Coordinates of C-alpha atoms and ligand atoms in Angstrom, one line a residue:
M32 CA 6.2 1.6 -34.6
S33 CA 8.8 3.1 -32.2
Y34 CA 11.5 1.7 -30.8
E35 CA 13.3 2.0 -27.7
T36 CA 16.5 1.0 -28.8
L37 CA 16.2 -0.3 -33.0
E38 CA 16.9 2.5 -35.7
I39 CA 14.4 1.3 -38.9
E40 CA 15.1 2.2 -41.6
D41 CA 13.7 1.5 -45.2
R42 CA 15.9 2.0 -48.5
D43 CA 15.0 0.9 -51.7
A44 CA 14.5 -3.1 -51.4
A45 CA 15.8 -3.2 -47.5
R46 CA 14.7 -3.1 -44.4
I47 CA 17.8 -2.6 -42.3
V48 CA 17.6 -2.7 -38.7
R49 CA 19.7 -1.2 -37.0
I50 CA 20.9 -2.4 -33.4
N51 CA 21.1 1.3 -31.2
R52 CA 22.8 1.2 -27.9
P53 CA 26.5 2.6 -28.0
K54 CA 26.9 2.8 -24.7
A55 CA 26.7 -1.1 -23.6
L56 CA 27.5 -1.3 -27.3
N57 CA 24.4 -2.4 -28.4
A58 CA 24.5 -5.3 -26.0
L59 CA 21.0 -7.3 -26.1
N60 CA 19.0 -6.5 -22.8
Q61 CA 15.0 -8.0 -22.9
T62 CA 13.6 -4.8 -24.7
V63 CA 16.4 -5.7 -27.4
V64 CA 15.0 -8.7 -27.3
A65 CA 11.5 -7.5 -27.3
E66 CA 11.7 -4.7 -30.2
L67 CA 13.8 -7.3 -32.1
S68 CA 10.2 -9.9 -31.9
R69 CA 8.2 -6.9 -32.3
V70 CA 10.3 -5.8 -36.1
L71 CA 10.4 -9.3 -37.3
E72 CA 6.1 -9.4 -36.5
A73 CA 5.2 -6.4 -38.9
L74 CA 7.6 -7.5 -41.7
T75 CA 5.8 -11.0 -40.6
E76 CA 2.8 -10.0 -41.3
Q77 CA 3.5 -7.4 -43.8
I78 CA 5.1 -10.4 -46.7
H79 CA 2.0 -12.2 -45.9
A80 CA -0.4 -9.4 -46.5
G81 CA 1.2 -9.9 -49.9
D82 CA 3.6 -6.5 -50.4
T83 CA 7.0 -7.6 -51.6
S84 CA 7.9 -4.1 -51.0
V85 CA 10.6 -5.4 -48.2
R86 CA 12.8 -8.1 -50.1
G87 CA 15.8 -8.3 -47.8
L88 CA 16.7 -7.5 -43.9
I89 CA 19.6 -6.5 -43.2
L90 CA 20.4 -6.4 -39.1
T91 CA 23.1 -4.1 -38.1
G92 CA 24.7 -2.9 -34.7
A93 CA 24.5 1.3 -34.8
G94 CA 27.6 3.2 -34.8
D95 CA 31.5 2.1 -35.6
K96 CA 32.6 -0.3 -32.4
A97 CA 30.2 -3.0 -32.2
F98 CA 27.3 -5.1 -34.2
V99 CA 26.3 -6.8 -30.5
A100 CA 28.7 -7.4 -28.4
G101 CA 26.6 -9.5 -26.4
A102 CA 23.9 -9.9 -23.7
D103 CA 23.5 -7.8 -21.7
I104 CA 25.6 -8.9 -18.7
A105 CA 24.7 -6.5 -16.3
A106 CA 20.7 -7.1 -16.9
M107 CA 21.9 -10.8 -16.9
R108 CA 23.8 -10.5 -13.7
D109 CA 20.9 -11.3 -11.1
M110 CA 18.8 -13.1 -12.8
D111 CA 17.7 -16.8 -11.7
P112 CA 16.8 -19.8 -13.3
D113 CA 14.0 -19.8 -14.9
Q114 CA 14.4 -16.2 -15.2
A115 CA 17.5 -17.0 -17.5
M116 CA 15.6 -19.5 -19.2
R117 CA 12.6 -16.9 -20.0
F118 CA 14.9 -14.6 -21.7
A119 CA 17.0 -17.4 -23.5
S120 CA 13.4 -18.4 -25.0
Q121 CA 13.0 -15.0 -25.8
G122 CA 16.5 -14.8 -27.9
H123 CA 15.3 -17.9 -29.7
A124 CA 12.5 -16.9 -30.8
V125 CA 13.8 -13.7 -32.5
G126 CA 16.3 -16.6 -33.7
E127 CA 13.0 -18.5 -35.2
M128 CA 11.8 -15.3 -36.9
L129 CA 14.7 -14.9 -38.7
A130 CA 14.9 -18.1 -39.7
N131 CA 10.9 -18.2 -40.5
L132 CA 10.5 -14.6 -42.4
Q133 CA 10.6 -15.5 -46.0
I134 CA 12.9 -12.5 -47.5
P135 CA 16.7 -13.0 -46.6
A136 CA 18.2 -11.8 -43.7
I137 CA 21.8 -10.3 -43.3
A138 CA 23.6 -10.1 -41.0
A139 CA 26.1 -6.4 -41.6
V140 CA 28.5 -7.2 -38.3
N141 CA 30.0 -4.0 -38.1
G142 CA 32.5 -4.7 -35.0
F143 CA 32.1 -6.8 -32.3
A144 CA 30.2 -9.6 -32.8
L145 CA 30.4 -12.0 -29.5
G146 CA 28.1 -13.9 -27.3
G147 CA 24.4 -13.3 -28.1
G148 CA 25.6 -10.9 -31.0
C149 CA 27.0 -13.2 -32.9
E150 CA 24.6 -15.5 -32.4
L151 CA 21.8 -13.2 -33.5
A152 CA 24.4 -12.9 -36.4
M153 CA 24.1 -16.8 -37.5
A154 CA 21.1 -16.8 -36.8
C155 CA 20.5 -14.4 -39.6
D156 CA 20.2 -16.5 -43.2
F157 CA 24.2 -15.3 -43.6
I158 CA 27.1 -12.9 -42.3
I159 CA 28.6 -9.9 -44.5
A160 CA 31.6 -8.6 -42.4
S161 CA 33.5 -5.2 -42.0
E162 CA 37.2 -5.9 -41.7
K163 CA 36.8 -4.6 -38.4
A164 CA 34.8 -7.0 -37.3
K165 CA 35.9 -9.2 -34.6
F166 CA 33.7 -13.0 -33.3
G167 CA 33.3 -15.1 -30.7
Q168 CA 31.7 -17.0 -27.7
P169 CA 33.2 -15.8 -24.7
E170 CA 30.1 -17.0 -22.3
V171 CA 32.6 -19.5 -20.4
K172 CA 34.7 -16.4 -18.9
L173 CA 31.0 -15.3 -17.6
A174 CA 30.9 -18.8 -15.9
V175 CA 27.5 -19.6 -18.6
I176 CA 27.5 -20.9 -22.2
P177 CA 25.6 -19.1 -25.1
G178 CA 22.2 -18.9 -24.6
F179 CA 20.6 -17.6 -28.3
G180 CA 21.7 -20.6 -29.9
G181 CA 25.8 -20.3 -30.4
T182 CA 26.5 -24.6 -29.3
Q183 CA 23.7 -25.5 -32.4
R184 CA 23.9 -22.5 -35.2
L185 CA 28.0 -22.6 -35.4
T186 CA 28.3 -25.7 -35.0
R187 CA 26.5 -26.4 -38.2
R188 CA 28.5 -23.6 -39.4
V189 CA 31.6 -24.3 -38.5
G190 CA 31.3 -27.7 -38.1
L191 CA 31.8 -29.7 -34.4
A192 CA 35.6 -29.5 -33.4
R193 CA 35.7 -25.3 -34.2
A194 CA 32.9 -25.0 -32.2
I195 CA 33.9 -26.2 -29.2
E196 CA 37.0 -24.9 -29.7
L197 CA 35.3 -21.4 -29.2
C198 CA 32.9 -22.2 -27.0
V199 CA 35.6 -23.7 -24.4
T200 CA 38.5 -21.3 -25.1
G201 CA 35.9 -17.7 -25.5
E202 CA 38.7 -17.3 -27.9
M203 CA 38.3 -13.7 -30.1
I204 CA 38.7 -14.2 -34.1
R205 CA 38.8 -11.2 -36.5
A206 CA 36.4 -11.2 -39.2
D207 CA 39.7 -12.5 -42.2
E208 CA 39.5 -16.1 -39.8
A209 CA 35.5 -15.5 -39.6
L210 CA 35.8 -16.1 -43.1
R211 CA 38.4 -19.2 -43.9
I212 CA 36.5 -21.1 -41.3
G213 CA 32.6 -20.3 -42.7
L214 CA 31.8 -18.1 -40.3
A215 CA 30.6 -15.2 -42.7
N216 CA 30.2 -14.5 -46.5
R217 CA 32.1 -12.4 -47.1
V218 CA 34.7 -9.7 -45.5
V219 CA 34.7 -6.4 -46.7
A220 CA 35.9 -2.8 -46.4
P221 CA 34.1 -1.0 -43.5
D222 CA 33.3 1.6 -45.3
Q223 CA 31.3 -0.8 -47.9
L224 CA 29.4 -3.0 -45.2
L225 CA 25.4 -1.8 -46.3
D226 CA 26.5 -1.6 -50.0
T227 CA 27.9 -4.3 -50.6
C228 CA 23.9 -5.4 -48.3
L229 CA 22.7 -3.3 -49.9
G230 CA 23.4 -4.5 -53.5
I231 CA 22.3 -8.1 -52.6
V232 CA 18.5 -7.2 -51.4
A233 CA 18.8 -5.0 -55.0
A234 CA 19.9 -8.6 -56.8
V235 CA 17.0 -10.6 -55.2
A236 CA 14.5 -8.0 -55.4
K237 CA 15.3 -9.0 -59.5
M238 CA 14.1 -12.4 -59.1
G239 CA 10.6 -14.2 -58.1
P240 CA 9.4 -13.4 -54.2
L241 CA 7.4 -16.7 -54.1
A242 CA 10.9 -18.8 -55.8
V243 CA 13.2 -16.5 -52.9
A244 CA 11.0 -18.0 -50.1
A245 CA 10.9 -20.9 -50.8
A246 CA 14.9 -21.6 -52.0
K247 CA 14.6 -19.8 -48.6
R248 CA 12.4 -22.2 -47.0
V249 CA 13.5 -25.4 -48.4
L250 CA 17.9 -24.8 -47.8
H251 CA 16.8 -24.5 -44.2
Q252 CA 14.1 -26.9 -43.5
G253 CA 16.2 -29.5 -45.4
A254 CA 19.3 -28.4 -43.6
E255 CA 18.1 -30.4 -40.4
L256 CA 16.4 -33.3 -42.7
P257 CA 17.9 -37.1 -44.2
L258 CA 19.5 -36.1 -47.3
E259 CA 15.8 -38.4 -49.1
A260 CA 13.3 -36.7 -47.5
A261 CA 15.3 -33.0 -47.5
N262 CA 14.8 -33.6 -51.3
Q263 CA 11.7 -34.7 -51.7
L264 CA 10.6 -31.1 -50.1
E265 CA 12.2 -29.5 -53.0
I266 CA 10.5 -31.5 -55.4
E267 CA 7.2 -30.5 -53.0
A268 CA 8.1 -27.0 -53.1
F269 CA 9.6 -27.0 -56.9
A270 CA 6.4 -28.5 -58.3
G271 CA 4.4 -25.8 -56.0
L272 CA 6.1 -22.6 -57.7
F273 CA 4.1 -24.0 -61.2
A274 CA 1.0 -23.0 -59.1
S275 CA 2.5 -19.3 -59.5
A276 CA 1.8 -16.4 -61.9
D277 CA 5.4 -15.6 -61.5
Q278 CA 6.4 -19.0 -62.4
R279 CA 4.7 -18.3 -66.1
E280 CA 6.0 -15.1 -66.7
G281 CA 9.8 -15.7 -65.0
M282 CA 9.7 -18.4 -68.3
Q283 CA 8.1 -16.6 -71.1
A284 CA 10.1 -13.9 -69.7
F285 CA 13.2 -15.8 -71.0
L286 CA 11.9 -16.3 -74.0
D287 CA 11.0 -13.3 -75.1
K288 CA 13.6 -11.7 -74.2
R289 CA 12.8 -9.5 -71.4
E290 CA 12.4 -8.4 -68.2
P291 CA 10.4 -10.4 -66.2
T292 CA 8.0 -8.4 -63.8
F293 CA 7.1 -10.2 -60.7
T294 CA 4.3 -10.1 -58.7
G295 CA 5.0 -11.8 -56.0
K296 CA 1.6 -14.3 -57.0
Ligands
CAA407 N1 26.6 -6.4 -21.6 C1 26.8 -5.4 -20.8 N2 27.8 -4.7 -20.7 C2 27.8 -4.3 -22.1 C3 28.2 -5.3 -22.5 C4 27.5 -6.2 -22.4 N3 27.7 -8.1 -23.2 N4 29.6 -5.2 -23.1 C5 30.4 -4.2 -23.4 N5 29.7 -3.4 -22.6 C6 29.8 -1.8 -22.4 C7 31.0 -2.1 -21.0 O1 31.1 -2.0 -19.7 C8 31.4 -0.5 -21.3 O2 30.5 0.2 -20.3 P1 31.3 1.2 -19.4 O3 31.5 2.4 -20.1 O4 29.7 1.6 -19.0 O5 31.9 0.7 -18.9 C9 30.8 -0.1 -22.6 O6 29.6 -0.7 -23.0 C10 32.2 -0.3 -23.1 O7 32.5 -1.7 -23.8 P2 34.2 -2.1 -22.8 O8 34.7 -0.4 -22.0 O9 34.2 -2.8 -22.3 O10 35.4 -1.8 -24.4 P3 36.4 -2.0 -24.5 O11 36.6 -1.6 -26.4 O12 37.7 -2.0 -23.2 O13 35.7 -3.5 -24.4 C11 34.5 -5.8 -25.9 C12 35.3 -4.3 -26.0 C13 36.3 -6.8 -26.0 C14 33.4 -6.2 -26.5 C15 34.2 -5.9 -23.7 O14 33.4 -5.1 -24.1 C16 33.6 -6.9 -23.7 O15 34.3 -8.1 -23.9 N6 32.1 -6.9 -23.3 C17 31.6 -8.4 -23.0 C18 31.2 -9.1 -24.0 C19 31.0 -10.5 -23.5 O16 31.4 -11.0 -22.8 N7 29.8 -10.9 -24.3 C20 28.5 -11.9 -24.2 C21 27.6 -11.6 -22.9 S1 26.9 -12.8 -22.5 C22 25.9 -14.3 -24.2 O17 25.6 -13.2 -24.5 C23 24.8 -14.6 -23.1 C24 24.6 -15.5 -24.2 O18 24.6 -16.0 -25.3 C25 22.7 -14.9 -24.6

């Protein structure tokens, strides 16, 4: 499959997706959003078909200046409310696909992650940021609000009060502040960003694929449920894994003092 705005690379167990519109600081127009949907659909199908070769998605921006500087302002300027509704829905659909993916999705934030860029990073399971990264929800400067999940995901990441402050001032924050408030999991030197993310995927690749998928699902779904229902979800997922060959293999390998060989079954 070829893409106009994305570069796809498989390295070890990682699928690296680079958004590549450097002249517009990788801004998200409809083509980028549609291509992100296609790439995630293809990966979801590949995993559903039992292919366990890709164990983590790394989403990043091409070049050294921007992850994504937002939704494309030139493309949005003349939208009417119906068009804006469709655009926001397409952006949200990408977020849902990232959350539903059975492998972790890591945002490798290499520069500006503003507006839709910050939202796309937050739609990934976690963010690893370069020291040069800058985050913000500056939509109010354009007299709109975040439309790709920013108001909701930012609140869940950093709490309501900090999210309101960021969304109403449009303030841009540096990577160290993003780390401090829990928006980014780690901050690393720019030349260490990709290797750090590849290292995380390599660590995940040693684990049981069904267990990784179950952990991600239960964590995401449970976060939206009352504790009792969330705990029930965990009990069912935990028990369900005991029907897998990988559970026997993982536990037998421990008892045999050898490395397990997981098959995703
Ligand atoms: N959309 C379209 N083009 C963009 C863009 C965007 N979001 N961000 C940057 N660009 C373009 C600029 O227009 C410029 O193009 P030209 O060279 O053709 O003039 C090029 O990228 C380089 O940008 P700058 O010259 O502005 O670079 P800078 O280093 O001076 O500033 C910046 C960098 C602070 C990121 C600045 O570009 C900026 O503020 N960008 C807009 C950020 C923004 O408002 N994002 C939110 C968009 S709204 C949104 O995302 C809605 C939503 O939630 C779905």
